Structures are given as C-alpha cells and as structure tokens.
PDB file of C-alpha atoms and ligand atoms in Angstrom:
ATOM      1  CA  MET A  86      16.672   9.863  13.671  1.00 32.00           C
ATOM      2  CA  LYS A  87      15.764  12.120  16.609  1.00 32.00           C
ATOM      3  CA  THR A  88      12.137  12.644  17.350  1.00 33.00           C
ATOM      4  CA  ALA A  89      10.140  14.173  20.264  1.00 32.00           C
ATOM      5  CA  ASN A  90      10.209  11.263  22.380  1.00 33.00           C
ATOM      6  CA  THR A  91      12.386   8.712  20.965  1.00 32.00           C
ATOM      7  CA  GLU A  92      15.395   7.911  18.766  1.00 31.00           C
ATOM      8  CA  VAL A  93      14.441   5.238  16.143  1.00 35.00           C
ATOM      9  CA  SER A  94      17.125   2.880  15.349  1.00 34.00           C
ATOM     10  CA  GLU A  95      16.791   3.322  11.534  1.00 37.00           C
ATOM     11  CA  SER A  96      16.299   6.441   8.905  1.00 40.00           C
ATOM     12  CA  HIS A  97      12.676   6.281   7.558  1.00 46.00           C
ATOM     13  CA  PRO A  98      11.086   9.046   5.935  1.00 47.00           C
ATOM     14  CA  PRO A  99      12.463  11.856   8.025  1.00 41.00           C
ATOM     15  CA  ALA A 100      11.351  15.285   9.289  1.00 46.00           C
ATOM     16  CA  ARG A 101       7.740  14.984   9.067  1.00 48.00           C
ATOM     17  CA  GLU A 102       5.125  16.663  11.329  1.00 54.00           C
ATOM     18  CA  ASN A 103       4.702  15.281  14.848  1.00 74.00           C
ATOM     19  CA  MET A 104       3.615  12.156  16.136  1.00 78.00           C
ATOM     20  CA  HIS A 105       0.004  13.353  16.520  1.00 78.00           C
ATOM     21  CA  LYS A 106      -0.767  14.303  13.372  1.00 82.00           C
ATOM     22  CA  MET A 107       1.700  12.104  11.368  1.00 89.00           C
ATOM     23  CA  PRO A 108      -0.471   9.721   8.559  1.00 91.00           C
ATOM     24  CA  GLY A 109      -0.462   6.137  10.107  1.00 91.00           C
ATOM     25  CA  HIS A 110       1.484   4.742   7.462  1.00 91.00           C
ATOM     26  CA  TRP A 111       4.126   7.003   8.188  1.00 91.00           C
ATOM     27  CA  LEU A 112       4.248   6.419  11.894  1.00 92.00           C
ATOM     28  CA  LEU A 113       4.391   2.892  11.250  1.00 93.00           C
ATOM     29  CA  ALA A 114       7.522   3.352   8.916  1.00 92.00           C
ATOM     30  CA  LYS A 115       9.039   5.495  11.564  1.00 91.00           C
ATOM     31  CA  MET A 116       8.685   2.985  14.110  1.00 93.00           C
ATOM     32  CA  GLY A 117      10.635   0.629  11.608  1.00 92.00           C
ATOM     33  CA  LYS A 118       7.856  -1.172   9.891  1.00 92.00           C
ATOM     34  CA  ARG A 119       8.288  -1.517   6.068  1.00 93.00           C
ATOM     35  CA  VAL A 120       5.202  -3.497   4.916  1.00 91.00           C
ATOM     36  CA  LEU A 121       2.469  -0.895   4.837  1.00 91.00           C
ATOM     37  CA  ARG A 122      -0.345  -2.785   2.824  1.00 94.00           C
ATOM     38  CA  PRO A 123      -3.266  -4.656   4.273  1.00 94.00           C
ATOM     39  CA  GLY A 124      -2.728  -8.477   3.222  1.00 95.00           C
ATOM     40  CA  GLY A 125       0.963  -8.285   3.984  1.00 95.00           C
ATOM     41  CA  LEU A 126       3.855  -9.746   1.952  1.00 96.00           C
ATOM     42  CA  GLU A 127       1.500 -13.224   1.287  1.00 96.00           C
ATOM     43  CA  LEU A 128      -0.623 -11.078  -0.957  1.00 97.00           C
ATOM     44  CA  THR A 129       1.959  -9.159  -2.599  1.00 98.00           C
ATOM     45  CA  ARG A 130       3.858 -12.458  -3.664  1.00 97.00           C
ATOM     46  CA  THR A 131       0.543 -13.554  -4.714  1.00 97.00           C
ATOM     47  CA  MET A 132      -0.166 -10.400  -6.837  1.00 98.00           C
ATOM     48  CA  LEU A 133       3.441 -10.747  -8.583  1.00 97.00           C
ATOM     49  CA  GLU A 134       2.811 -14.321  -9.103  1.00 97.00           C
ATOM     50  CA  ARG A 135      -0.492 -13.330 -11.085  1.00 98.00           C
ATOM     51  CA  LEU A 136       1.270 -10.523 -12.703  1.00 98.00           C
ATOM     52  CA  ASP A 137       3.671 -12.714 -13.974  1.00 97.00           C
ATOM     53  CA  VAL A 138       6.325 -10.044 -14.105  1.00 97.00           C
ATOM     54  CA  ARG A 139       9.068 -11.096 -16.754  1.00 97.00           C
ATOM     55  CA  PRO A 140      12.254  -9.923 -18.373  1.00 97.00           C
ATOM     56  CA  ASP A 141      10.482  -8.333 -21.304  1.00 97.00           C
ATOM     57  CA  ASP A 142       8.100  -6.443 -19.086  1.00 98.00           C
ATOM     58  CA  ALA A 143       7.809  -2.644 -18.633  1.00 98.00           C
ATOM     59  CA  VAL A 144       6.692  -2.182 -15.108  1.00 98.00           C
ATOM     60  CA  VAL A 145       5.105   1.017 -13.479  1.00 98.00           C
ATOM     61  CA  GLU A 146       4.637   0.945  -9.903  1.00 98.00           C
ATOM     62  CA  PHE A 147       2.041   3.241  -8.159  1.00 98.00           C
ATOM     63  CA  ALA A 148       3.111   4.289  -4.780  1.00 98.00           C
ATOM     64  CA  PRO A 149       5.767   2.416  -3.636  1.00 98.00           C
ATOM     65  CA  GLY A 150       6.343   3.815  -0.433  1.00 95.00           C
ATOM     66  CA  MET A 151       9.397   1.900   1.640  1.00 94.00           C
ATOM     67  CA  GLY A 152       9.966   0.133  -1.792  1.00 96.00           C
ATOM     68  CA  VAL A 153       9.594  -3.413  -0.455  1.00 96.00           C
ATOM     69  CA  THR A 154       7.481  -4.409  -3.573  1.00 98.00           C
ATOM     70  CA  ALA A 155       9.901  -2.411  -5.860  1.00 98.00           C
ATOM     71  CA  ARG A 156      12.815  -4.871  -4.375  1.00 97.00           C
ATOM     72  CA  MET A 157      10.792  -7.977  -5.254  1.00 97.00           C
ATOM     73  CA  THR A 158       9.731  -7.120  -8.760  1.00 98.00           C
ATOM     74  CA  LEU A 159      13.558  -6.036  -9.647  1.00 97.00           C
ATOM     75  CA  GLU A 160      14.503  -9.724  -8.439  1.00 97.00           C
ATOM     76  CA  ARG A 161      12.494 -10.575 -11.586  1.00 97.00           C
ATOM     77  CA  ARG A 162      14.466  -8.170 -13.714  1.00 97.00           C
ATOM     78  CA  PRO A 163      11.817  -6.309 -15.712  1.00 98.00           C
ATOM     79  CA  ALA A 164      13.192  -4.833 -18.748  1.00 98.00           C
ATOM     80  CA  SER A 165      12.553  -1.447 -17.344  1.00 98.00           C
ATOM     81  CA  TYR A 166      11.013  -0.429 -13.761  1.00 98.00           C
ATOM     82  CA  VAL A 167       9.260   3.341 -12.884  1.00 98.00           C
ATOM     83  CA  ALA A 168       8.064   4.080  -9.861  1.00 98.00           C
ATOM     84  CA  VAL A 169       5.741   7.367  -9.174  1.00 98.00           C
ATOM     85  CA  GLU A 170       5.464   8.429  -5.301  1.00 98.00           C
ATOM     86  CA  ARG A 171       3.901  11.355  -4.051  1.00 96.00           C
ATOM     87  CA  ASP A 172       6.154  11.794  -1.023  1.00 95.00           C
ATOM     88  CA  GLU A 173       9.414  12.826  -1.625  1.00 95.00           C
ATOM     89  CA  ALA A 174      11.277  11.278   1.279  1.00 94.00           C
ATOM     90  CA  ALA A 175       9.722   7.974   0.257  1.00 95.00           C
ATOM     91  CA  ALA A 176      10.908   8.302  -3.331  1.00 97.00           C
ATOM     92  CA  GLU A 177      14.665   8.902  -2.126  1.00 96.00           C
ATOM     93  CA  LYS A 178      14.483   5.701   0.018  1.00 95.00           C
ATOM     94  CA  VAL A 179      13.232   4.005  -3.295  1.00 97.00           C
ATOM     95  CA  ARG A 180      16.043   5.360  -5.022  1.00 97.00           C
ATOM     96  CA  GLY A 181      18.262   3.864  -3.199  1.00 95.00           C
ATOM     97  CA  TYR A 182      17.381   0.397  -4.694  1.00 95.00           C
ATOM     98  CA  LEU A 183      17.410   1.597  -8.233  1.00 97.00           C
ATOM     99  CA  HIS A 184      20.451   1.261 -10.287  1.00 94.00           C
ATOM    100  CA  GLY A 185      20.789   1.859 -13.963  1.00 93.00           C
ATOM    101  CA  PRO A 186      19.446   4.019 -16.847  1.00 94.00           C
ATOM    102  CA  THR A 187      16.096   1.868 -16.604  1.00 97.00           C
ATOM    103  CA  ARG A 188      15.000   1.880 -13.554  1.00 98.00           C
ATOM    104  CA  ARG A 189      13.548   5.219 -11.495  1.00 97.00           C
ATOM    105  CA  CYS A 190      11.359   6.795  -9.303  1.00 98.00           C
ATOM    106  CA  GLN A 191       9.774  10.012  -9.859  1.00 98.00           C
ATOM    107  CA  ILE A 192       7.614  12.276  -7.755  1.00 97.00           C
ATOM    108  CA  GLY A 193       4.268  12.720  -8.671  1.00 97.00           C
ATOM    109  CA  ASP A 194       0.634  12.040  -8.527  1.00 98.00           C
ATOM    110  CA  ALA A 195      -0.450   8.432  -9.856  1.00 98.00           C
ATOM    111  CA  GLY A 196      -3.544   9.924 -11.247  1.00 98.00           C
ATOM    112  CA  GLU A 197      -1.482  12.155 -13.349  1.00 98.00           C
ATOM    113  CA  THR A 198       1.959  10.636 -13.808  1.00 98.00           C
ATOM    114  CA  GLY A 199       2.947  12.459 -17.519  1.00 98.00           C
ATOM    115  CA  LEU A 200       4.081   9.128 -18.632  1.00 98.00           C
ATOM    116  CA  PRO A 201       3.303   8.269 -22.254  1.00 98.00           C
ATOM    117  CA  ASP A 202       0.650   6.409 -23.336  1.00 98.00           C
ATOM    118  CA  GLN A 203       1.150   2.597 -23.836  1.00 98.00           C
ATOM    119  CA  CYS A 204       4.465   2.893 -21.915  1.00 98.00           C
ATOM    120  CA  ALA A 205       3.565  -0.213 -19.845  1.00 98.00           C
ATOM    121  CA  THR A 206       3.118  -3.630 -19.843  1.00 98.00           C
ATOM    122  CA  VAL A 207       2.353  -4.052 -16.115  1.00 98.00           C
ATOM    123  CA  VAL A 208       1.030  -1.307 -13.470  1.00 98.00           C
ATOM    124  CA  TYR A 209       0.501  -1.973  -9.773  1.00 98.00           C
ATOM    125  CA  GLY A 210      -0.081  -0.230  -6.413  1.00 98.00           C
ATOM    126  CA  GLU A 211      -0.706  -1.361  -3.133  1.00 98.00           C
ATOM    127  CA  ALA A 212      -2.410   0.621  -0.255  1.00 97.00           C
ATOM    128  CA  MET A 213      -2.686   3.602  -2.204  1.00 97.00           C
ATOM    129  CA  LEU A 214      -6.101   3.414  -3.717  1.00 98.00           C
ATOM    130  CA  THR A 215      -8.247   2.900  -0.458  1.00 97.00           C
ATOM    131  CA  MET A 216      -6.915   6.705   0.948  1.00 96.00           C
ATOM    132  CA  GLN A 217      -8.138   8.233  -2.212  1.00 96.00           C
ATOM    133  CA  GLY A 218     -11.685   9.748  -2.736  1.00 95.00           C
ATOM    134  CA  PRO A 219     -13.919   8.081  -5.278  1.00 96.00           C
ATOM    135  CA  GLN A 220     -12.915  10.390  -8.240  1.00 97.00           C
ATOM    136  CA  GLN A 221      -9.430   9.956  -7.833  1.00 98.00           C
ATOM    137  CA  LYS A 222      -9.797   6.200  -7.137  1.00 98.00           C
ATOM    138  CA  LEU A 223     -11.159   6.022 -10.950  1.00 98.00           C
ATOM    139  CA  GLY A 224      -8.618   8.684 -12.092  1.00 98.00           C
ATOM    140  CA  ILE A 225      -5.905   6.166 -10.743  1.00 98.00           C
ATOM    141  CA  ALA A 226      -7.309   3.085 -12.484  1.00 98.00           C
ATOM    142  CA  ARG A 227      -7.969   5.156 -15.925  1.00 98.00           C
ATOM    143  CA  GLU A 228      -4.307   6.551 -15.808  1.00 98.00           C
ATOM    144  CA  ALA A 229      -3.290   2.848 -15.062  1.00 98.00           C
ATOM    145  CA  PHE A 230      -5.465   1.878 -18.294  1.00 98.00           C
ATOM    146  CA  ARG A 231      -3.736   4.776 -20.132  1.00 98.00           C
ATOM    147  CA  LEU A 232      -0.239   3.484 -19.404  1.00 98.00           C
ATOM    148  CA  LEU A 233      -0.653   0.039 -20.226  1.00 98.00           C
ATOM    149  CA  LYS A 234      -0.713  -1.665 -23.680  1.00 98.00           C
ATOM    150  CA  PRO A 235      -3.545  -4.047 -24.731  1.00 98.00           C
ATOM    151  CA  GLY A 236      -3.051  -7.201 -23.107  1.00 98.00           C
ATOM    152  CA  GLY A 237      -1.119  -5.621 -20.228  1.00 98.00           C
ATOM    153  CA  ARG A 238      -2.071  -6.250 -16.515  1.00 98.00           C
ATOM    154  CA  TYR A 239      -2.943  -4.044 -13.638  1.00 98.00           C
ATOM    155  CA  GLY A 240      -2.890  -5.100 -10.005  1.00 98.00           C
ATOM    156  CA  ILE A 241      -4.286  -3.651  -6.959  1.00 98.00           C
ATOM    157  CA  HIS A 242      -3.789  -4.720  -3.155  1.00 98.00           C
ATOM    158  CA  GLU A 243      -6.336  -2.642  -0.967  1.00 98.00           C
ATOM    159  CA  LEU A 244      -8.598  -2.899   2.090  1.00 97.00           C
ATOM    160  CA  ALA A 245     -11.939  -4.109   1.332  1.00 98.00           C
ATOM    161  CA  PHE A 246     -15.090  -3.810   3.289  1.00 98.00           C
ATOM    162  CA  THR A 247     -16.811  -7.379   3.663  1.00 97.00           C
ATOM    163  CA  PRO A 248     -19.432  -8.887   3.115  1.00 97.00           C
ATOM    164  CA  ASN A 249     -20.364  -7.017  -0.159  1.00 97.00           C
ATOM    165  CA  ASP A 250     -23.969  -6.457   1.019  1.00 97.00           C
ATOM    166  CA  LEU A 251     -22.452  -4.067   4.431  1.00 97.00           C
ATOM    167  CA  SER A 252     -24.813  -1.230   4.649  1.00 97.00           C
ATOM    168  CA  ALA A 253     -23.319   2.263   3.466  1.00 96.00           C
ATOM    169  CA  ASP A 254     -23.977   3.569   6.852  1.00 97.00           C
ATOM    170  CA  ILE A 255     -21.920   0.803   8.668  1.00 97.00           C
ATOM    171  CA  GLN A 256     -18.986   1.569   5.839  1.00 97.00           C
ATOM    172  CA  GLU A 257     -19.207   5.087   6.572  1.00 96.00           C
ATOM    173  CA  ASN A 258     -19.080   4.959  10.293  1.00 96.00           C
ATOM    174  CA  ILE A 259     -16.139   2.505   9.935  1.00 96.00           C
ATOM    175  CA  GLY A 260     -14.364   4.869   7.395  1.00 95.00           C
ATOM    176  CA  ARG A 261     -14.729   7.803   9.655  1.00 95.00           C
ATOM    177  CA  GLU A 262     -13.562   5.851  12.452  1.00 95.00           C
ATOM    178  CA  MET A 263     -10.178   4.327  10.687  1.00 95.00           C
ATOM    179  CA  SER A 264      -9.629   7.966   9.182  1.00 95.00           C
ATOM    180  CA  ARG A 265      -9.364   9.533  12.592  1.00 93.00           C
ATOM    181  CA  SER A 266      -7.151   7.248  13.697  1.00 93.00           C
ATOM    182  CA  ILE A 267      -4.745   7.033  10.963  1.00 92.00           C
ATOM    183  CA  HIS A 268      -5.068  10.910  10.337  1.00 92.00           C
ATOM    184  CA  VAL A 269      -5.200   9.854   6.110  1.00 91.00           C
ATOM    185  CA  GLY A 270      -8.782   9.505   4.220  1.00 91.00           C
ATOM    186  CA  ALA A 271      -9.515   5.879   4.736  1.00 93.00           C
ATOM    187  CA  ARG A 272     -12.268   4.708   2.072  1.00 95.00           C
ATOM    188  CA  PRO A 273     -12.238   1.029   1.418  1.00 97.00           C
ATOM    189  CA  LEU A 274     -14.586  -0.935  -1.020  1.00 98.00           C
ATOM    190  CA  THR A 275     -16.431  -4.110  -0.924  1.00 98.00           C
ATOM    191  CA  ALA A 276     -14.939  -6.596  -3.407  1.00 98.00           C
ATOM    192  CA  SER A 277     -17.484  -5.865  -5.714  1.00 98.00           C
ATOM    193  CA  ASP A 278     -17.297  -2.330  -5.539  1.00 98.00           C
ATOM    194  CA  TRP A 279     -13.289  -2.695  -6.157  1.00 98.00           C
ATOM    195  CA  ARG A 280     -14.177  -4.957  -9.332  1.00 98.00           C
ATOM    196  CA  ALA A 281     -16.827  -2.530 -10.829  1.00 98.00           C
ATOM    197  CA  LEU A 282     -14.405   0.221 -10.281  1.00 98.00           C
ATOM    198  CA  LEU A 283     -11.862  -1.692 -12.418  1.00 98.00           C
ATOM    199  CA  VAL A 284     -14.422  -2.383 -14.900  1.00 98.00           C
ATOM    200  CA  GLU A 285     -15.462   1.088 -15.078  1.00 98.00           C
ATOM    201  CA  ALA A 286     -11.819   2.107 -15.873  1.00 98.00           C
ATOM    202  CA  GLY A 287     -11.730  -0.111 -18.947  1.00 98.00           C
ATOM    203  CA  PHE A 288     -10.221  -3.555 -17.634  1.00 98.00           C
ATOM    204  CA  ARG A 289     -11.564  -7.159 -17.391  1.00 98.00           C
ATOM    205  CA  VAL A 290     -11.178  -8.482 -13.671  1.00 98.00           C
ATOM    206  CA  GLN A 291      -8.765 -11.991 -14.122  1.00 98.00           C
ATOM    207  CA  TYR A 292      -8.033 -12.774 -10.779  1.00 98.00           C
ATOM    208  CA  GLU A 293      -9.158 -12.034  -7.172  1.00 98.00           C
ATOM    209  CA  SER A 294      -7.529 -13.234  -3.799  1.00 97.00           C
ATOM    210  CA  GLY A 295      -8.092 -12.123  -0.135  1.00 96.00           C
ATOM    211  CA  ALA A 296      -6.175 -11.951   3.224  1.00 94.00           C
ATOM    212  CA  PRO A 297      -7.270 -11.217   6.571  1.00 92.00           C
ATOM    213  CA  MET A 298      -6.553  -7.362   7.778  1.00 91.00           C
ATOM    214  CA  HIS A 299      -4.010  -8.403  10.449  1.00 90.00           C
ATOM    215  CA  LEU A 300      -1.228  -5.371   9.819  1.00 88.00           C
ATOM    216  CA  LEU A 301      -0.836  -4.950  13.480  1.00 91.00           C
ATOM    217  CA  ARG A 302      -1.071  -8.698  14.591  1.00 92.00           C
ATOM    218  CA  LEU A 303       2.041 -10.437  15.763  1.00 93.00           C
ATOM    219  CA  GLY A 304       1.887 -13.109  13.791  1.00 94.00           C
ATOM    220  CA  ARG A 305       1.676 -11.053  10.629  1.00 94.00           C
ATOM    221  CA  LEU A 306       4.556  -8.552  11.888  1.00 94.00           C
ATOM    222  CA  ILE A 307       6.788 -11.502  12.012  1.00 95.00           C
ATOM    223  CA  ARG A 308       6.055 -12.815   8.872  1.00 95.00           C
ATOM    224  CA  ASP A 309       6.334  -9.382   7.402  1.00 94.00           C
ATOM    225  CA  GLU A 310       9.209  -8.185   8.953  1.00 94.00           C
ATOM    226  CA  GLY A 311      11.315 -10.738  10.259  1.00 95.00           C
ATOM    227  CA  PHE A 312      11.750 -11.491  14.261  1.00 95.00           C
ATOM    228  CA  PHE A 313      14.633  -8.982  15.001  1.00 95.00           C
ATOM    229  CA  ARG A 314      12.506  -6.270  13.081  1.00 94.00           C
ATOM    230  CA  THR A 315       9.418  -6.840  14.668  1.00 96.00           C
ATOM    231  CA  LEU A 316      11.269  -6.919  18.115  1.00 95.00           C
ATOM    232  CA  ARG A 317      12.931  -3.351  17.484  1.00 95.00           C
ATOM    233  CA  PHE A 318       9.058  -2.105  15.846  1.00 94.00           C
ATOM    234  CA  ILE A 319       7.691  -2.967  19.127  1.00 94.00           C
ATOM    235  CA  GLY A 320      10.729  -1.584  21.156  1.00 94.00           C
ATOM    236  CA  ASN A 321      10.575   1.839  19.407  1.00 93.00           C
ATOM    237  CA  ILE A 322       6.447   1.962  20.320  1.00 92.00           C
ATOM    238  CA  ILE A 323       7.531   0.947  23.912  1.00 92.00           C
ATOM    239  CA  LEU A 324       9.952   3.832  23.955  1.00 91.00           C
ATOM    240  CA  SER A 325       7.529   6.505  22.640  1.00 90.00           C
ATOM    241  CA  SER A 326       4.296   6.937  24.402  1.00 88.00           C
ATOM    242  CA  ASP A 327       2.919   9.192  21.324  1.00 89.00           C
ATOM    243  CA  ALA A 328       3.764   6.452  19.111  1.00 91.00           C
ATOM    244  CA  ARG A 329       2.323   3.716  21.451  1.00 92.00           C
ATOM    245  CA  ARG A 330      -1.288   5.434  21.927  1.00 91.00           C
ATOM    246  CA  ARG A 331      -1.155   6.080  17.849  1.00 92.00           C
ATOM    247  CA  VAL A 332      -0.502   2.319  17.209  1.00 94.00           C
ATOM    248  CA  LEU A 333      -2.957   0.908  19.908  1.00 94.00           C
ATOM    249  CA  SER A 334      -5.638   3.199  18.537  1.00 93.00           C
ATOM    250  CA  MET A 335      -5.358   1.959  15.004  1.00 94.00           C
ATOM    251  CA  ARG A 336      -5.001  -1.740  16.224  1.00 94.00           C
ATOM    252  CA  GLY A 337      -8.118  -1.087  18.378  1.00 94.00           C
ATOM    253  CA  VAL A 338      -9.985   0.084  15.131  1.00 95.00           C
ATOM    254  CA  PHE A 339      -8.774  -2.958  13.089  1.00 94.00           C
ATOM    255  CA  ARG A 340      -9.835  -5.291  15.812  1.00 94.00           C
ATOM    256  CA  ARG A 341     -13.077  -3.670  16.613  1.00 95.00           C
ATOM    257  CA  HIS A 342     -14.023  -3.796  12.799  1.00 96.00           C
ATOM    258  CA  ARG A 343     -12.268  -7.233  12.078  1.00 94.00           C
ATOM    259  CA  ARG A 344     -15.174  -8.945  10.883  1.00 95.00           C
ATOM    260  CA  ASN A 345     -15.696  -6.244   8.290  1.00 97.00           C
ATOM    261  CA  LEU A 346     -12.624  -5.405   7.229  1.00 97.00           C
ATOM    262  CA  SER A 347     -10.137  -7.476   5.025  1.00 97.00           C
ATOM    263  CA  ALA A 348      -7.418  -7.358   2.484  1.00 97.00           C
ATOM    264  CA  ILE A 349      -8.058  -7.790  -1.287  1.00 98.00           C
ATOM    265  CA  MET A 350      -6.177  -7.979  -4.431  1.00 98.00           C
ATOM    266  CA  LEU A 351      -7.027  -7.950  -7.764  1.00 98.00           C
ATOM    267  CA  VAL A 352      -5.434  -8.465 -11.076  1.00 98.00           C
ATOM    268  CA  ALA A 353      -7.140  -6.944 -14.173  1.00 98.00           C
ATOM    269  CA  MET A 354      -6.231  -6.961 -17.815  1.00 98.00           C
ATOM    270  CA  LYS A 355      -6.227  -4.147 -20.644  1.00 98.00           C
ATOM    271  CA  PRO A 356      -8.288  -5.908 -23.285  1.00 98.00           C
TER     272      PRO A 356
HETATM  273  C1  SAM B 147       0.091   2.841   3.089  1.00 85.70           C
HETATM  274  S1  SAM B 147       1.528   3.619   1.950  1.00 85.70           S
HETATM  275  C2  SAM B 147       1.739   2.068   0.948  1.00 85.70           C
HETATM  276  C3  SAM B 147       3.429   2.266   0.548  1.00 85.70           C
HETATM  277  C4  SAM B 147       3.098   0.888  -0.209  1.00 85.70           C
HETATM  278  N1  SAM B 147       2.785   0.833  -1.158  1.00 85.70           N
HETATM  279  C5  SAM B 147       3.025  -0.151   0.753  1.00 85.70           C
HETATM  280  O1  SAM B 147       2.352  -1.214   0.334  1.00 85.70           O
HETATM  281  O2  SAM B 147       4.036  -0.769   1.648  1.00 85.70           O
HETATM  282  C6  SAM B 147       0.469   4.808   1.051  1.00 85.70           C
HETATM  283  C7  SAM B 147       1.583   5.289   0.146  1.00 85.70           C
HETATM  284  O3  SAM B 147       0.836   5.869  -1.055  1.00 85.70           O
HETATM  285  C8  SAM B 147       1.556   6.990  -1.523  1.00 85.70           C
HETATM  286  N2  SAM B 147       0.655   7.872  -2.433  1.00 85.70           N
HETATM  287  C9  SAM B 147      -0.794   7.985  -2.113  1.00 85.70           C
HETATM  288  N3  SAM B 147      -1.452   8.713  -2.733  1.00 85.70           N
HETATM  289  C10 SAM B 147      -0.598   9.062  -4.186  1.00 85.70           C
HETATM  290  C11 SAM B 147      -0.780   9.244  -5.202  1.00 85.70           C
HETATM  291  N4  SAM B 147      -1.830   9.765  -5.395  1.00 85.70           N
HETATM  292  N5  SAM B 147       0.290   9.109  -6.293  1.00 85.70           N
HETATM  293  C12 SAM B 147       1.530   8.919  -5.673  1.00 85.70           C
HETATM  294  N6  SAM B 147       1.731   8.048  -4.444  1.00 85.70           N
HETATM  295  C13 SAM B 147       0.806   8.311  -3.365  1.00 85.70           C
HETATM  296  C14 SAM B 147       2.019   7.894  -0.341  1.00 85.70           C
HETATM  297  O4  SAM B 147       2.931   8.748  -0.315  1.00 85.70           O
HETATM  298  C15 SAM B 147       2.794   6.493   0.650  1.00 85.70           C
HETATM  299  O5  SAM B 147       3.969   6.164   0.238  1.00 85.70           O
END
C-alpha cells in the first residue's frame, strides 16, 4: 500500500487521511500492528477464558478492528458470531475471516446495533469504550445489556486510570495529552468507575483482571505480534518519518504516565 512517505508491506485499512491526522490505532495498523488493545493478547485470552465461549453461544463482538480476537473466538466454534464495526475498511478485513451464514460483520455503531433484543449469550468489545464520551460509554454498555439473554456475559478490555483516587484534574490532563497524541478522544476511567459503569447499565461484575499498559513496549510487541511482524513494524516506522514522529509521541505519552495508566478487563453478567 502506498502512502506519502513509505510503502507498507501489507494491506491494512486503506486510503485514510494523511499520517499527521490519522487516529493512532489506524496508524499502528498501517505500520503492520494488529493487536490494538492496551492489555495485549494475554488479557484478551483471560477475557475469552472468563467469557467461556462455547459451541452453544451466540456471540456479538463490538469493534473487532483487525479481527484478531474474532479469530480466537471463532476457534471456539460458537453457534453464531456477529461483529459490529463502524469502520468500513476494518469490517471488510474482518469479513475475510468469516465463513458461512452464521458469521457476519455489519457496519454500524455499537451503541445502536439494530440487532434484536436478547439475541446473544456473549457480548464483548476491546479498546473501544475508552474512546467514547460518558454518554456513549453508557449507551454501548446498555446496548450490550439489551442484546444479552439473562445469564449472558459481557466482557470489556479497556484503558484504566490508576489508582482509583487519582484526582479528576490529573485524569483530565492525561486524557487531553493522550487525545492530542493519538488524535482520538481518549477517556479512560478508573477501575472503580469502569465497574460502576457496568453496574449502572444493569450488569453484575464477576471478574476483574489487569495488565500494564505496554502497547508499544518491545517485549509486548514481540509477544503480541511475533518476532518477524515486530521487525516489519519497526522497519515500516523507520522508513516513514511522519509515522515515526507519531509513534514516538504516543509511546512518550504512555511512558510518561505509566504510573497512572493500566489495562483492565472486566466480565459481567446480565442477571
Ligand atoms: C483501538 S481500535 C481496537 C480494535 C480491536 N478491538 C482491538 O482491540 O484490536 C478501536 C476500534 O473501535 C471501532 N469503534 C470505535 N467506536 C465504535 C462504535 N461506536 N461502534 C463500532 N465500532 C467502533 C473503531 O473503528 C476501531 O476498529
């Protein structure tokens, strides 16, 4: 795929605005990164274990992005899988992994999916609530609640502020700095506020787990992407000065605030 400054070796969500303005997650995807959630694959695996997806489950995934978790879920052979992704290029990529009438990816807003009430037994979404405002966060959690049958499970994997009593001023400053760097509204919550959000939507929280926010650390890159993909990712960044500036800026923000940022995974049940 040709861009202004570099040729990237793999096709990713194509034809977007230039590197200066592109949302951070699409910039990383364009450089070859597939795992775009803060706790990496390890926290995703924990989430899927806790969600306990089985062959009789009807699964809805919000915001599958590059389809990495979709593939892990499909290995568990659920009865059905529906993804709701608002980005057309990402949805197209995910569709490449979906075969048969019971697997599909629709373009749309996770807050208003148009899917029927109680059509799912498992709903999950990763790295997608953090970028929503307070009302949209609640709207999406309520949509998950509406879609689930009683006893159904909802999993989230997001960015959290830490500790729980971190002052509102500091939260706002870090959020503003992150948003400037990644060019997407970044609004993490503390762990207790994430739990409160799910409770407000009607859920009972059952599991909580965390991981350091190491999205752009070398060790995590290798664990998430594998050695050769990491080399290619780094090579792509070296070749593009615009991408390099942006990635270093994002990495700098995450590093500067590492004591106040972490990844969180919650699994909740619809009573
Ligand atoms: C940071 S990426 C995470 C992708 C993937 N879940 C992962 O963890 O690798 C955010 C994704 O959320 C999608 N997204 C954001 N808001 C959404 C919404 N309201 N409805 C559906 N998709 C949304 C974006 O298009 C993008 O694919």
